[in-house]
Coordinates of C-alpha atoms in Angstrom, one line a residue:
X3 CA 69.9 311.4 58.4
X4 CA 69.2 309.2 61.2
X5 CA 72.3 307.1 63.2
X6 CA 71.9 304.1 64.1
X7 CA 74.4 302.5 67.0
X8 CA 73.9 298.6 67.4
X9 CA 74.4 296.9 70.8
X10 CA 75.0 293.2 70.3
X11 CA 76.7 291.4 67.7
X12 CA 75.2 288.2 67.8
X13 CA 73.4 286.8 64.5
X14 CA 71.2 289.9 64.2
X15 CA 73.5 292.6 64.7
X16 CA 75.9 290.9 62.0
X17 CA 73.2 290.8 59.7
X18 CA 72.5 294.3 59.8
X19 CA 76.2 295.3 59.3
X20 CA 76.4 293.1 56.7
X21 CA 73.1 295.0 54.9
X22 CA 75.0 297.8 55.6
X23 CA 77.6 296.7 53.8
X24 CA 76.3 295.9 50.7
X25 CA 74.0 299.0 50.7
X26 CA 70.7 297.5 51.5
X27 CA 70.7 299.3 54.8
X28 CA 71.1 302.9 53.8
X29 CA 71.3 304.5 57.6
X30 CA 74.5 305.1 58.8
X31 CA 75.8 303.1 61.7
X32 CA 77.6 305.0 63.9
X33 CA 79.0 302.1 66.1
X34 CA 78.3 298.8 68.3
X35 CA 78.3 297.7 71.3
X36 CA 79.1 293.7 72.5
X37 CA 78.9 292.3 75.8
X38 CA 81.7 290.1 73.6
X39 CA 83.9 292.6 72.4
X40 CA 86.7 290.5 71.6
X41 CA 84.4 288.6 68.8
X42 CA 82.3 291.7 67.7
X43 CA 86.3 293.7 66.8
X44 CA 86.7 290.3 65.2
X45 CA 83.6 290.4 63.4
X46 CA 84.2 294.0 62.7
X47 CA 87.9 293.5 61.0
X48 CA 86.6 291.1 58.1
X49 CA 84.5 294.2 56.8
X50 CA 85.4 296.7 54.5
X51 CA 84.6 299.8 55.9
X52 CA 83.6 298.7 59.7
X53 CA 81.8 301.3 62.2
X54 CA 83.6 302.2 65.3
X55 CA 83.5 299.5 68.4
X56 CA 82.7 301.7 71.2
X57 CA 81.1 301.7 74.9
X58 CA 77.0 301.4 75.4
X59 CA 78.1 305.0 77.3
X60 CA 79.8 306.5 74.0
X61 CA 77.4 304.5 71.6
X62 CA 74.3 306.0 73.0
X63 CA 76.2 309.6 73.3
X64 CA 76.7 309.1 69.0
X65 CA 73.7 307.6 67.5
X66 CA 70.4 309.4 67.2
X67 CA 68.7 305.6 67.4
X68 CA 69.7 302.5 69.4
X69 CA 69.3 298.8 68.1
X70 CA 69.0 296.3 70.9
X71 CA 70.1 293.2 69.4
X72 CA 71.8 291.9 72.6
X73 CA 69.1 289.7 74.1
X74 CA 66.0 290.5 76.3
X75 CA 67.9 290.2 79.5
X76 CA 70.3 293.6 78.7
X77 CA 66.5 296.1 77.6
X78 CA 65.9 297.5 81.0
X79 CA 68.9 298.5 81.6
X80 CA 70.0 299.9 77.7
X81 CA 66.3 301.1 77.8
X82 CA 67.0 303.3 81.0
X83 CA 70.4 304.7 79.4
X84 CA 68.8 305.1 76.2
X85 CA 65.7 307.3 77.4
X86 CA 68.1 309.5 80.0
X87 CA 69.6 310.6 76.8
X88 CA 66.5 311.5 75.0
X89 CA 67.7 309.0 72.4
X90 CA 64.6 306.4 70.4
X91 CA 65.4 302.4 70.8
X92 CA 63.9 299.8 68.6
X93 CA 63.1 296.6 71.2
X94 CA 64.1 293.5 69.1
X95 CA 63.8 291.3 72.3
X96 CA 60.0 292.6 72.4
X97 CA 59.3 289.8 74.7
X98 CA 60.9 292.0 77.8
X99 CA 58.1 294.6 77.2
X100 CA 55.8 292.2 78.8
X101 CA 58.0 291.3 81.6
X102 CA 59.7 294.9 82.4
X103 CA 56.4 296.8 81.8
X104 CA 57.9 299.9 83.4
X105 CA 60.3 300.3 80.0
X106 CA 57.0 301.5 78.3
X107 CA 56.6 304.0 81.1
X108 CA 59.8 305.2 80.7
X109 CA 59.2 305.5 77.3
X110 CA 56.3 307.9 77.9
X111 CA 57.9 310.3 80.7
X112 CA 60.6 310.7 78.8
X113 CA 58.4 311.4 75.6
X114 CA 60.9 308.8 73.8
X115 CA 59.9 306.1 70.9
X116 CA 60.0 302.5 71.2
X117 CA 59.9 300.7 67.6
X118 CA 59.4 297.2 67.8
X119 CA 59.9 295.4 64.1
X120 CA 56.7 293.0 63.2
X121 CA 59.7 290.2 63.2
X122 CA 58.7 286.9 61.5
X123 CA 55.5 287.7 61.5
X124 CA 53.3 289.1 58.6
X125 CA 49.5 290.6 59.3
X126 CA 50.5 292.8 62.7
X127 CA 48.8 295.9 60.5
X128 CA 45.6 293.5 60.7
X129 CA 45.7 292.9 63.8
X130 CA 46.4 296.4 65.0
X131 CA 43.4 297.5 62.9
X132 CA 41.4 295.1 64.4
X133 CA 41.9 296.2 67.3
X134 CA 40.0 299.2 67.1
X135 CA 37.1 297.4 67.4
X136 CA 36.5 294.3 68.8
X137 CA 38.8 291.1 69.1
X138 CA 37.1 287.7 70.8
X139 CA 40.5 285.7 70.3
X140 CA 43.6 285.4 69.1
X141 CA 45.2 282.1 69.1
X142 CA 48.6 281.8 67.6
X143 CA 50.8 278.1 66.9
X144 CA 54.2 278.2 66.7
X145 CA 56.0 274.8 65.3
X146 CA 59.9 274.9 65.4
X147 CA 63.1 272.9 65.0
X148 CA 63.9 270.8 68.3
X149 CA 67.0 272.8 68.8
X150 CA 65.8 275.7 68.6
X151 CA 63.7 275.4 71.6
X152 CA 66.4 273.2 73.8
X153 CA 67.5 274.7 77.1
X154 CA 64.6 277.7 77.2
X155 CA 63.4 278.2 81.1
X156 CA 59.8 276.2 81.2
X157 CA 61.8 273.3 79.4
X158 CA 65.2 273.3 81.9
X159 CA 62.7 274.2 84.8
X160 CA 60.7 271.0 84.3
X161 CA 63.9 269.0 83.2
X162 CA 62.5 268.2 80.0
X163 CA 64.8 267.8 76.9
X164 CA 62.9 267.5 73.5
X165 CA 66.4 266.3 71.4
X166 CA 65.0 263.2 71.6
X167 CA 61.4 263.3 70.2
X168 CA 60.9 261.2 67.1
X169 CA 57.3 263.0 66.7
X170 CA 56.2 266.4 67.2
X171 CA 55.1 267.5 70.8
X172 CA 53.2 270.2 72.5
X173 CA 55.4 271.5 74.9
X174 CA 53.2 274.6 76.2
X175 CA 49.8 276.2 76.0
X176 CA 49.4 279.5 77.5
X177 CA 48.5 283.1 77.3
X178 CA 51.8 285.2 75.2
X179 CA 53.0 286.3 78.9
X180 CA 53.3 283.2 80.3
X181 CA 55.5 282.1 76.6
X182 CA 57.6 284.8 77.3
X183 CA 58.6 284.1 80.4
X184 CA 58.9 280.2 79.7
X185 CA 60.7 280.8 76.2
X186 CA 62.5 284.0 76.1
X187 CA 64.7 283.5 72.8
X188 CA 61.6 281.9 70.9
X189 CA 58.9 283.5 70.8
X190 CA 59.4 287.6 70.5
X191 CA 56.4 286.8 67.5
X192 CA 54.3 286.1 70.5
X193 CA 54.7 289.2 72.3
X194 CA 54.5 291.3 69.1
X195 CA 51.0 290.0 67.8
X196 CA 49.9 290.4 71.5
X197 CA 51.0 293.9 71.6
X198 CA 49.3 294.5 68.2
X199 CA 45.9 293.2 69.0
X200 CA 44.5 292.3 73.0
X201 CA 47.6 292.0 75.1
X202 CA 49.6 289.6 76.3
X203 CA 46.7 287.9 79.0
X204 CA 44.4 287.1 76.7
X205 CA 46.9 285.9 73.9
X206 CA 46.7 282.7 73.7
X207 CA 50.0 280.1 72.3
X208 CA 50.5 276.8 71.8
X209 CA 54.6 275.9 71.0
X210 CA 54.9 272.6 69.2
X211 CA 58.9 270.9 68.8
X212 CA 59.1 268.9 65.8
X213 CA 61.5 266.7 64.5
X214 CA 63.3 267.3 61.8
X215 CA 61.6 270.8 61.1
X216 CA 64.0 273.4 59.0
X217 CA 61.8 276.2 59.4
X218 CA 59.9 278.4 62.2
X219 CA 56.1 278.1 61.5
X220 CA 53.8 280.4 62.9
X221 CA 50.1 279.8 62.6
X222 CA 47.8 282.8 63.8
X223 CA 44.0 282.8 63.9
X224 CA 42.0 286.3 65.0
X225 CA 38.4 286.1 65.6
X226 CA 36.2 289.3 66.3
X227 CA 33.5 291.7 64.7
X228 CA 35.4 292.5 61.4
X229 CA 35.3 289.0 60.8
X230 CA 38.7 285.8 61.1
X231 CA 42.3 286.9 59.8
X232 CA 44.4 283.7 59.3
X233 CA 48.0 284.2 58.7
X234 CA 50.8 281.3 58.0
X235 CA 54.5 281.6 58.3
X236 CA 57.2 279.5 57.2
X237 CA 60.5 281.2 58.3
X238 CA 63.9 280.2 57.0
X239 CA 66.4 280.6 60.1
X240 CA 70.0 282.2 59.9
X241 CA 72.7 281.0 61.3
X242 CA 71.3 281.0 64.8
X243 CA 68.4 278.2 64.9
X244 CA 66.2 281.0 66.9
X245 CA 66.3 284.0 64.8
X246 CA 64.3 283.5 61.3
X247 CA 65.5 285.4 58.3
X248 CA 62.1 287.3 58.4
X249 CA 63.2 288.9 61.6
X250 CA 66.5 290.3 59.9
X251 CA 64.6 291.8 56.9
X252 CA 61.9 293.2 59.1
X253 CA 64.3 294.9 61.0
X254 CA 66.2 296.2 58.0
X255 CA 62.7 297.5 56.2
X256 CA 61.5 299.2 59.8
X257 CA 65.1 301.1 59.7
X258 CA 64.6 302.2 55.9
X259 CA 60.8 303.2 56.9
X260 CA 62.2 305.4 59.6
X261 CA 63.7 307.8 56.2
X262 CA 61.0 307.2 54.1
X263 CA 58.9 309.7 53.3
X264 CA 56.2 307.5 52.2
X265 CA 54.6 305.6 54.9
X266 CA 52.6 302.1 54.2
X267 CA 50.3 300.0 56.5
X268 CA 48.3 300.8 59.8

């Protein structure tokens, strides 16, 4: 059976032990990694049956695949270890794919596999069989709470602060590249639906902050020769006001699918 070795132990890689925990993740994990460790071992010592804290060095040396749960800012660098080991990752910060391109190349010379889970957003298997053919557009809106989008790059480069709006805002419109740059923690959906369908250029995104907003809404329209695809999310966050609940399932299911010997969807 497949290990799994987590590095970050943030609101995603607490949900997954958790999951673990209670049996609804059914591959072992092998251990984690924290650029914290003082509050991952304190995370660690209120479960029952823990995995081991180790080192990225030892964690990558145990497990068969590594989690990056850790933020988009530590994936070239666990991506390089990872792939000099012959080990698979699974991206959850798929955002850096578009800005450290040369973690896909990696991934090829080293003949290694990069899963990237669909996140909060449903309909990627549409989108990648459109693809096949012919796409004219893909225009995705993404409403969210005010905090949620406080202190991201475009906003603190611009001085802007939206936790004052009393009505909801456009704060950017752009192609998915440009949103990935400007909006790092947000918008991983973006990068994801433009990696399913016709890239990250010509992906176009509108972010919205809205006051008073409990859930992440993502609003995706695909125009092309097999016809429109509209798809609507309303996310549910967890704890962390950037990471929907959708994400921590999708994550969970793409782990379980790894097993499976049944595959579904394109």
């Amino acid at each position: 059976m497949t290990t799994i070795g987590i590095v970050g132990c943030g609101a995603i890689g607490q949900a997954l032990l958790k999951a673990s925990e209670v049996g609804s993740l059914t591959l072992p994990i092998t251990g984690i990694a924290s650029r914290t460790e003082e509050s991952a071992r304190a995370f660690l010592a209120t479960l029952n049956d823990p995995p081991e804290y180790c080192s990225q060095t030892e964690l990558i040396a145990k497990a068969d695949l590594i989690v990056e749960a850790a933020g988009g800012d530590v994936l070239p660098e666990l991506a390089c270890a990872t792939f000099q080991s012959g080990k698979d990752l699974m991206a959850i910060s798929v955002g850096a794919l578009i800005t450290h391109p040369e973690i896909l190349d990696m991934a090829r010379e080293r003949c290694c596999k990069i899963y990237a889970p669909s996140g909060a957003i449903a309909g990627l298997d549409g989108i990648k069989s459109a693809s096949s053919g012919r796409i004219d557009s893909v225009i995705m809106t993404t409403r969210k709470p005010l905090e949620a989008l406080e202190g991201s790059p475009y906003l603190v480069e611009r001085g802007i602060s939206v936790l004052g709006l009393t009505e909801e805002q456009e704060i950017f419109s752009g192609t998915a590249r440009e949103a990935c740059v400007g909006f790092p923690a947000n918008v991983n959906v973006s990068a994801a639906v433009s990696f399913a369908g016709i890239g990250p250029d010509r992906t176009q995104i509108r972010i919205i902050a809205v006051p008073g907003l409990d859930r992440n809404c993502h609003d995706i329209v695909v125009k092309g020769e097999f016809g429109r695809l509209h798809i609507e999310i309303e996310n549910i966050p967890t704890e962390n006001p950037r990471t929907g609940r959708l994400t921590v399932m999708s994550i969970i299911r793409t782990l379980q699918g790894i097993a499976d010997p049944l595959q579904i969807g394109t």
